CSV table of N, CA, C and O in Angstrom, one decimal:
chain,number,residue,atom,x,y,z
A,1,UNK,N,11.4,29.8,3.7
A,1,UNK,CA,11.9,28.5,3.9
A,1,UNK,C,10.9,27.4,3.6
A,1,UNK,O,9.9,27.5,4.0
A,2,UNK,N,11.2,26.5,2.8
A,2,UNK,CA,10.5,25.3,2.5
A,2,UNK,C,10.7,24.1,3.4
A,2,UNK,O,11.7,23.8,3.4
A,3,UNK,N,9.6,23.4,3.9
A,3,UNK,CA,9.9,22.2,4.6
A,3,UNK,C,9.6,21.0,3.7
A,3,UNK,O,8.8,21.1,3.1
A,4,UNK,N,10.7,20.0,3.7
A,4,UNK,CA,10.5,19.0,2.7
A,4,UNK,C,9.9,17.7,3.8
A,4,UNK,O,10.6,17.4,4.6
A,5,UNK,N,8.8,17.2,3.3
A,5,UNK,CA,8.3,16.1,4.0
A,5,UNK,C,8.8,14.8,3.3
A,5,UNK,O,8.5,14.6,2.2
A,6,UNK,N,9.5,14.0,3.9
A,6,UNK,CA,10.1,12.9,3.5
A,6,UNK,C,8.9,11.7,3.4
A,6,UNK,O,8.6,11.3,4.4
A,7,UNK,N,9.1,11.1,2.2
A,7,UNK,CA,8.1,10.0,2.1
A,7,UNK,C,8.7,8.8,3.0
A,7,UNK,O,9.8,8.3,2.5
A,8,UNK,N,8.1,8.1,3.7
A,8,UNK,CA,8.7,6.9,4.5
A,8,UNK,C,8.8,5.7,3.5
A,8,UNK,O,9.7,4.8,4.0
A,9,UNK,N,8.3,5.7,2.4
A,9,UNK,CA,8.6,4.7,1.6
A,9,UNK,C,9.7,4.7,0.6
A,9,UNK,O,9.8,3.9,-0.2
A,10,UNK,N,10.2,5.9,0.6
A,10,UNK,CA,11.2,6.4,-0.2
A,10,UNK,C,12.4,5.3,-0.5
A,10,UNK,O,12.9,4.9,-1.4
A,11,UNK,N,12.8,4.7,0.6
A,11,UNK,CA,14.1,3.8,0.7
A,11,UNK,C,13.5,2.3,0.6
A,11,UNK,O,14.3,1.6,0.8
A,12,UNK,N,12.1,2.2,0.4
A,12,UNK,CA,11.6,0.9,0.5
A,12,UNK,C,11.5,0.2,-0.8
A,12,UNK,O,11.8,0.9,-1.7
A,13,UNK,N,11.4,-1.0,-0.9
A,13,UNK,CA,11.2,-1.8,-2.3
A,13,UNK,C,9.9,-2.4,-2.5
A,13,UNK,O,9.4,-2.8,-1.3
A,14,UNK,N,9.5,-2.4,-3.7
A,14,UNK,CA,8.3,-3.2,-3.9
A,14,UNK,C,8.6,-4.6,-4.3
A,14,UNK,O,9.6,-4.9,-5.0
A,15,UNK,N,7.9,-5.5,-3.6
A,15,UNK,CA,8.1,-7.1,-4.0
A,15,UNK,C,7.1,-7.6,-4.8
A,15,UNK,O,5.8,-7.2,-4.5
A,16,UNK,N,7.4,-8.7,-5.6
A,16,UNK,CA,6.3,-9.3,-6.3
A,16,UNK,C,5.9,-10.4,-5.3
A,16,UNK,O,6.5,-10.8,-4.2
A,17,UNK,N,4.8,-11.1,-5.8
A,17,UNK,CA,4.3,-12.4,-5.1
A,17,UNK,C,5.4,-13.4,-4.9
A,17,UNK,O,5.7,-14.0,-4.0
A,18,UNK,N,6.1,-13.5,-5.9
A,18,UNK,CA,7.2,-14.6,-6.1
A,18,UNK,C,8.3,-14.2,-5.0
A,18,UNK,O,8.8,-15.2,-4.4
A,19,UNK,N,8.6,-13.0,-5.0
A,19,UNK,CA,9.7,-12.6,-4.0
A,19,UNK,C,9.2,-12.7,-2.6
A,19,UNK,O,10.0,-13.1,-1.8
A,20,UNK,N,8.0,-12.3,-2.3
A,20,UNK,CA,7.6,-12.6,-0.9
A,20,UNK,C,7.4,-14.0,-0.6
A,20,UNK,O,7.7,-14.4,0.5
A,21,UNK,N,6.9,-14.7,-1.5
A,21,UNK,CA,6.9,-16.1,-1.4
A,21,UNK,C,8.4,-16.8,-0.9
A,21,UNK,O,8.4,-17.7,-0.1
A,22,UNK,N,9.3,-16.3,-1.6
A,22,UNK,CA,10.7,-16.6,-1.1
A,22,UNK,C,11.0,-16.2,0.3
A,22,UNK,O,11.7,-17.0,0.9
A,23,UNK,N,10.7,-14.9,0.5
A,23,UNK,CA,11.1,-14.5,1.7
A,23,UNK,C,10.2,-15.2,3.0
A,23,UNK,O,10.8,-15.5,3.9
A,24,UNK,N,8.9,-15.5,2.8
A,24,UNK,CA,8.2,-15.9,3.8
A,24,UNK,C,8.1,-17.5,3.9
A,24,UNK,O,7.8,-18.2,4.7
A,25,UNK,N,8.7,-18.0,2.6
A,25,UNK,CA,9.0,-19.4,2.6
A,25,UNK,C,7.6,-20.2,2.4
A,25,UNK,O,7.4,-21.2,3.2
A,26,UNK,N,6.7,-19.7,1.7
A,26,UNK,CA,5.2,-20.4,1.4
A,26,UNK,C,5.0,-20.4,0.0
A,26,UNK,O,5.5,-19.5,-0.6
A,27,UNK,N,4.3,-21.3,-0.5
A,27,UNK,CA,4.0,-21.3,-2.0
A,27,UNK,C,3.2,-19.9,-2.2
A,27,UNK,O,2.5,-19.3,-1.4
A,28,UNK,N,3.0,-19.5,-3.5
A,28,UNK,CA,2.4,-18.5,-4.2
A,28,UNK,C,1.0,-18.6,-3.7
A,28,UNK,O,0.1,-17.8,-3.3
A,29,UNK,N,0.5,-19.9,-4.1
A,29,UNK,CA,-0.9,-20.2,-3.8
A,29,UNK,C,-1.4,-19.9,-2.3
A,29,UNK,O,-2.4,-19.4,-2.1
A,30,UNK,N,-0.4,-20.2,-1.3
A,30,UNK,CA,-0.8,-19.9,0.0
A,30,UNK,C,-0.9,-18.4,0.2
A,30,UNK,O,-1.8,-18.0,1.1
A,31,UNK,N,-0.1,-17.3,-0.5
A,31,UNK,CA,-0.1,-16.1,-0.3
A,31,UNK,C,-1.6,-15.7,-1.0
A,31,UNK,O,-2.1,-14.7,-0.3
A,32,UNK,N,-1.9,-16.1,-2.0
A,32,UNK,CA,-3.0,-15.9,-2.7
A,32,UNK,C,-4.4,-16.2,-1.7
A,32,UNK,O,-5.4,-15.4,-1.5
A,33,UNK,N,-4.3,-17.3,-1.1
A,33,UNK,CA,-5.3,-17.8,-0.1
A,33,UNK,C,-5.4,-16.9,1.2
A,33,UNK,O,-6.4,-16.4,1.3
A,34,UNK,N,-4.1,-16.5,1.6
A,34,UNK,CA,-4.2,-15.5,2.7
A,34,UNK,C,-5.0,-14.0,2.2
A,34,UNK,O,-5.5,-13.6,3.2
A,35,UNK,N,-4.5,-13.7,1.0
A,35,UNK,CA,-5.1,-12.4,0.7
A,35,UNK,C,-6.7,-12.5,0.6
A,35,UNK,O,-7.4,-11.6,0.8
A,36,UNK,N,-7.0,-13.7,0.0
A,36,UNK,CA,-8.7,-14.0,-0.1
A,36,UNK,C,-9.2,-13.9,1.3
A,36,UNK,O,-10.2,-13.6,1.4
A,37,UNK,N,-8.4,-14.4,2.4
A,37,UNK,CA,-9.1,-14.4,3.7
A,37,UNK,C,-8.8,-13.2,4.5
A,37,UNK,O,-9.2,-13.1,5.5
A,38,UNK,N,-8.0,-12.3,3.7
A,38,UNK,CA,-7.4,-10.9,4.5
A,38,UNK,C,-6.5,-11.3,5.7
A,38,UNK,O,-6.5,-10.5,6.5
A,39,UNK,N,-5.7,-12.3,5.5
A,39,UNK,CA,-4.6,-12.6,6.3
A,39,UNK,C,-3.4,-12.4,5.8
A,39,UNK,O,-3.1,-11.8,4.4
A,40,UNK,N,-2.1,-12.6,6.4
A,40,UNK,CA,-0.9,-12.6,5.6
A,40,UNK,C,-0.4,-11.0,5.5
A,40,UNK,O,-1.1,-10.1,6.0
A,41,UNK,N,0.8,-10.8,5.0
A,41,UNK,CA,1.2,-9.5,4.8
A,41,UNK,C,0.3,-8.6,4.0
A,41,UNK,O,-0.3,-9.3,2.9
A,42,UNK,N,0.3,-7.3,4.1
A,42,UNK,CA,-0.5,-6.3,3.3
A,42,UNK,C,0.0,-6.4,1.8
A,42,UNK,O,1.1,-6.1,1.8
A,43,UNK,N,-0.9,-6.5,0.9
A,43,UNK,CA,-0.5,-6.5,-0.4
A,43,UNK,C,-1.5,-5.6,-1.2
A,43,UNK,O,-2.6,-5.2,-0.7
A,44,UNK,N,-1.1,-5.1,-2.4
A,44,UNK,CA,-2.1,-4.2,-3.1
A,44,UNK,C,-1.7,-4.4,-4.5
A,44,UNK,O,-0.6,-4.9,-5.0
A,45,UNK,N,-2.9,-3.9,-5.4
A,45,UNK,CA,-2.7,-4.0,-6.7
A,45,UNK,C,-2.1,-3.0,-7.5
A,45,UNK,O,-2.3,-1.8,-7.2
A,46,UNK,N,-1.2,-3.3,-8.3
A,46,UNK,CA,-0.6,-2.2,-9.2
A,46,UNK,C,-1.0,-2.8,-10.6
A,46,UNK,O,-0.3,-3.8,-11.2
A,47,UNK,N,-2.0,-2.1,-11.2
A,47,UNK,CA,-2.5,-2.6,-12.4
A,47,UNK,C,-3.4,-4.0,-12.1
A,47,UNK,O,-4.0,-4.3,-11.1
A,48,UNK,N,-2.7,-5.0,-12.8
A,48,UNK,CA,-3.3,-6.4,-12.7
A,48,UNK,C,-2.5,-7.4,-11.6
A,48,UNK,O,-2.6,-8.5,-11.3
A,49,UNK,N,-1.3,-6.6,-11.1
A,49,UNK,CA,-0.4,-7.4,-10.4
A,49,UNK,C,-0.5,-6.9,-8.9
A,49,UNK,O,-0.8,-5.8,-8.6
A,50,UNK,N,-0.1,-7.9,-8.0
A,50,UNK,CA,-0.1,-7.6,-6.6
A,50,UNK,C,1.3,-7.3,-6.2
A,50,UNK,O,2.4,-8.0,-6.6
A,51,UNK,N,1.4,-6.2,-5.4
A,51,UNK,CA,2.9,-5.9,-4.9
A,51,UNK,C,2.9,-5.7,-3.4
A,51,UNK,O,1.7,-5.6,-2.8
A,52,UNK,N,4.0,-5.9,-2.8
A,52,UNK,CA,4.0,-5.8,-1.3
A,52,UNK,C,5.2,-4.8,-1.0
A,52,UNK,O,6.3,-4.9,-1.7
A,53,UNK,N,5.1,-3.9,0.0
A,53,UNK,CA,6.2,-3.2,0.4
A,53,UNK,C,7.1,-4.2,1.3
A,53,UNK,O,6.5,-4.8,2.1
A,54,UNK,N,8.4,-4.2,1.1
A,54,UNK,CA,9.5,-4.9,1.8
A,54,UNK,C,9.2,-5.0,3.2
A,54,UNK,O,9.1,-5.8,4.1
A,55,UNK,N,9.3,-3.6,3.6
A,55,UNK,CA,9.2,-3.4,5.3
A,55,UNK,C,7.9,-4.0,5.9
A,55,UNK,O,7.8,-4.3,7.0
A,56,UNK,N,6.7,-3.8,5.1
A,56,UNK,CA,5.5,-4.3,5.5
A,56,UNK,C,5.7,-5.9,5.9
A,56,UNK,O,5.0,-6.4,6.7
A,57,UNK,N,6.3,-6.6,4.8
A,57,UNK,CA,6.4,-8.0,4.9
A,57,UNK,C,7.2,-8.4,6.1
A,57,UNK,O,6.9,-9.2,6.8
A,58,UNK,N,8.3,-7.7,6.2
A,58,UNK,CA,9.2,-7.9,7.5
A,58,UNK,C,8.5,-7.6,8.8
A,58,UNK,O,8.7,-8.4,9.7
A,59,UNK,N,7.6,-6.6,8.8
A,59,UNK,CA,6.9,-6.2,10.1
A,59,UNK,C,6.0,-7.5,10.3
A,59,UNK,O,5.8,-7.8,11.4
A,60,UNK,N,5.1,-7.9,9.2
A,60,UNK,CA,4.4,-8.9,9.5
A,60,UNK,C,4.9,-10.2,10.0
A,60,UNK,O,4.4,-10.7,10.8
A,61,UNK,N,6.2,-10.5,9.5
A,61,UNK,CA,6.8,-11.5,10.0
A,61,UNK,C,7.3,-11.4,11.3
A,61,UNK,O,7.1,-12.4,12.2
A,62,UNK,N,7.6,-10.2,11.9
A,62,UNK,CA,7.9,-9.9,13.2
A,62,UNK,C,6.7,-10.2,14.1
A,62,UNK,O,6.7,-10.8,15.2
A,63,UNK,N,5.7,-9.6,13.6
A,63,UNK,CA,4.3,-9.7,14.4
A,63,UNK,C,3.8,-11.3,14.5
A,63,UNK,O,3.5,-11.8,15.6
A,64,UNK,N,4.2,-12.1,13.6
A,64,UNK,CA,3.9,-13.5,13.6
A,64,UNK,C,4.8,-14.1,14.6
A,64,UNK,O,4.4,-14.9,15.5
A,65,UNK,N,6.0,-13.8,14.6
A,65,UNK,CA,6.9,-14.3,15.7
A,65,UNK,C,6.7,-14.0,17.0
A,65,UNK,O,6.6,-14.6,17.9
A,66,UNK,N,6.2,-12.5,17.2
A,66,UNK,CA,5.8,-12.2,18.4
A,66,UNK,C,4.6,-12.8,19.0
A,66,UNK,O,4.5,-13.1,20.3
A,67,UNK,N,3.5,-13.0,18.1
A,67,UNK,CA,2.2,-13.6,18.6
A,67,UNK,C,2.5,-15.1,19.0
A,67,UNK,O,1.9,-15.7,20.0
A,68,UNK,N,3.5,-15.8,18.0
A,68,UNK,CA,3.7,-17.1,18.5
A,68,UNK,C,4.5,-17.2,19.8
A,68,UNK,O,4.0,-18.1,20.7
A,69,UNK,N,5.3,-16.4,20.2
A,69,UNK,CA,6.1,-16.4,21.3
A,69,UNK,C,5.1,-16.3,22.5
A,69,UNK,O,5.0,-16.8,23.5
A,70,UNK,N,4.1,-15.2,22.4
A,70,UNK,CA,3.1,-14.8,23.3
A,70,UNK,C,2.2,-16.2,23.6
A,70,UNK,O,1.9,-16.6,24.7
A,71,UNK,N,1.8,-16.8,22.5
A,71,UNK,CA,1.1,-18.0,22.6
A,71,UNK,C,1.7,-19.2,23.4
A,71,UNK,O,1.1,-19.9,24.3
A,72,UNK,N,3.0,-19.3,23.1
A,72,UNK,CA,3.7,-20.4,23.6
A,72,UNK,C,3.8,-20.1,25.4
A,72,UNK,O,3.6,-21.0,26.2
A,73,UNK,N,4.0,-18.8,25.7
A,73,UNK,CA,4.1,-18.5,27.1
A,73,UNK,C,2.8,-18.4,27.9
A,73,UNK,O,2.7,-18.5,28.9
A,74,UNK,N,1.5,-18.4,27.2
A,74,UNK,CA,0.4,-18.4,27.6
A,74,UNK,C,-0.2,-19.9,27.7
A,74,UNK,O,-1.4,-20.0,28.4
A,75,UNK,N,0.3,-20.8,27.1
A,75,UNK,CA,-0.2,-22.1,27.2
A,75,UNK,C,-0.1,-22.8,28.5
A,75,UNK,O,1.1,-22.7,29.0
A,76,UNK,N,-1.0,-23.7,29.0
A,76,UNK,CA,-0.6,-24.4,30.3
A,76,UNK,C,0.6,-25.5,30.0
A,76,UNK,O,0.7,-26.0,28.9
A,77,UNK,N,1.4,-25.6,31.0
A,77,UNK,CA,2.4,-26.5,31.0
A,77,UNK,C,1.9,-27.9,31.2
A,77,UNK,O,1.1,-28.1,32.0
A,78,UNK,N,2.4,-29.0,30.4
A,78,UNK,CA,2.2,-30.4,30.6
A,78,UNK,C,2.8,-30.7,31.7
A,78,UNK,O,4.1,-30.6,31.9
A,79,UNK,N,2.2,-31.8,32.5
A,79,UNK,CA,2.9,-32.4,33.6
A,79,UNK,C,3.8,-33.3,33.2
A,79,UNK,O,3.8,-34.0,32.2
């Protein structure tokens, strides 16, 4: 009996910087800057081009939303 290990990326899509820019709603230059700083969604090179896994981008957005919500709740209230 052979066991088949399923690749978790099998149903995922690769996105270009332009597509990620549309999803995240920031200019491509901002994505490039975030990559330079090591911030933003995880991207990687395929040849000369940068690609992103769609699920990684969506997870990064969820993390941003959760961190922002945590920051709001930890801020002191104004009188």
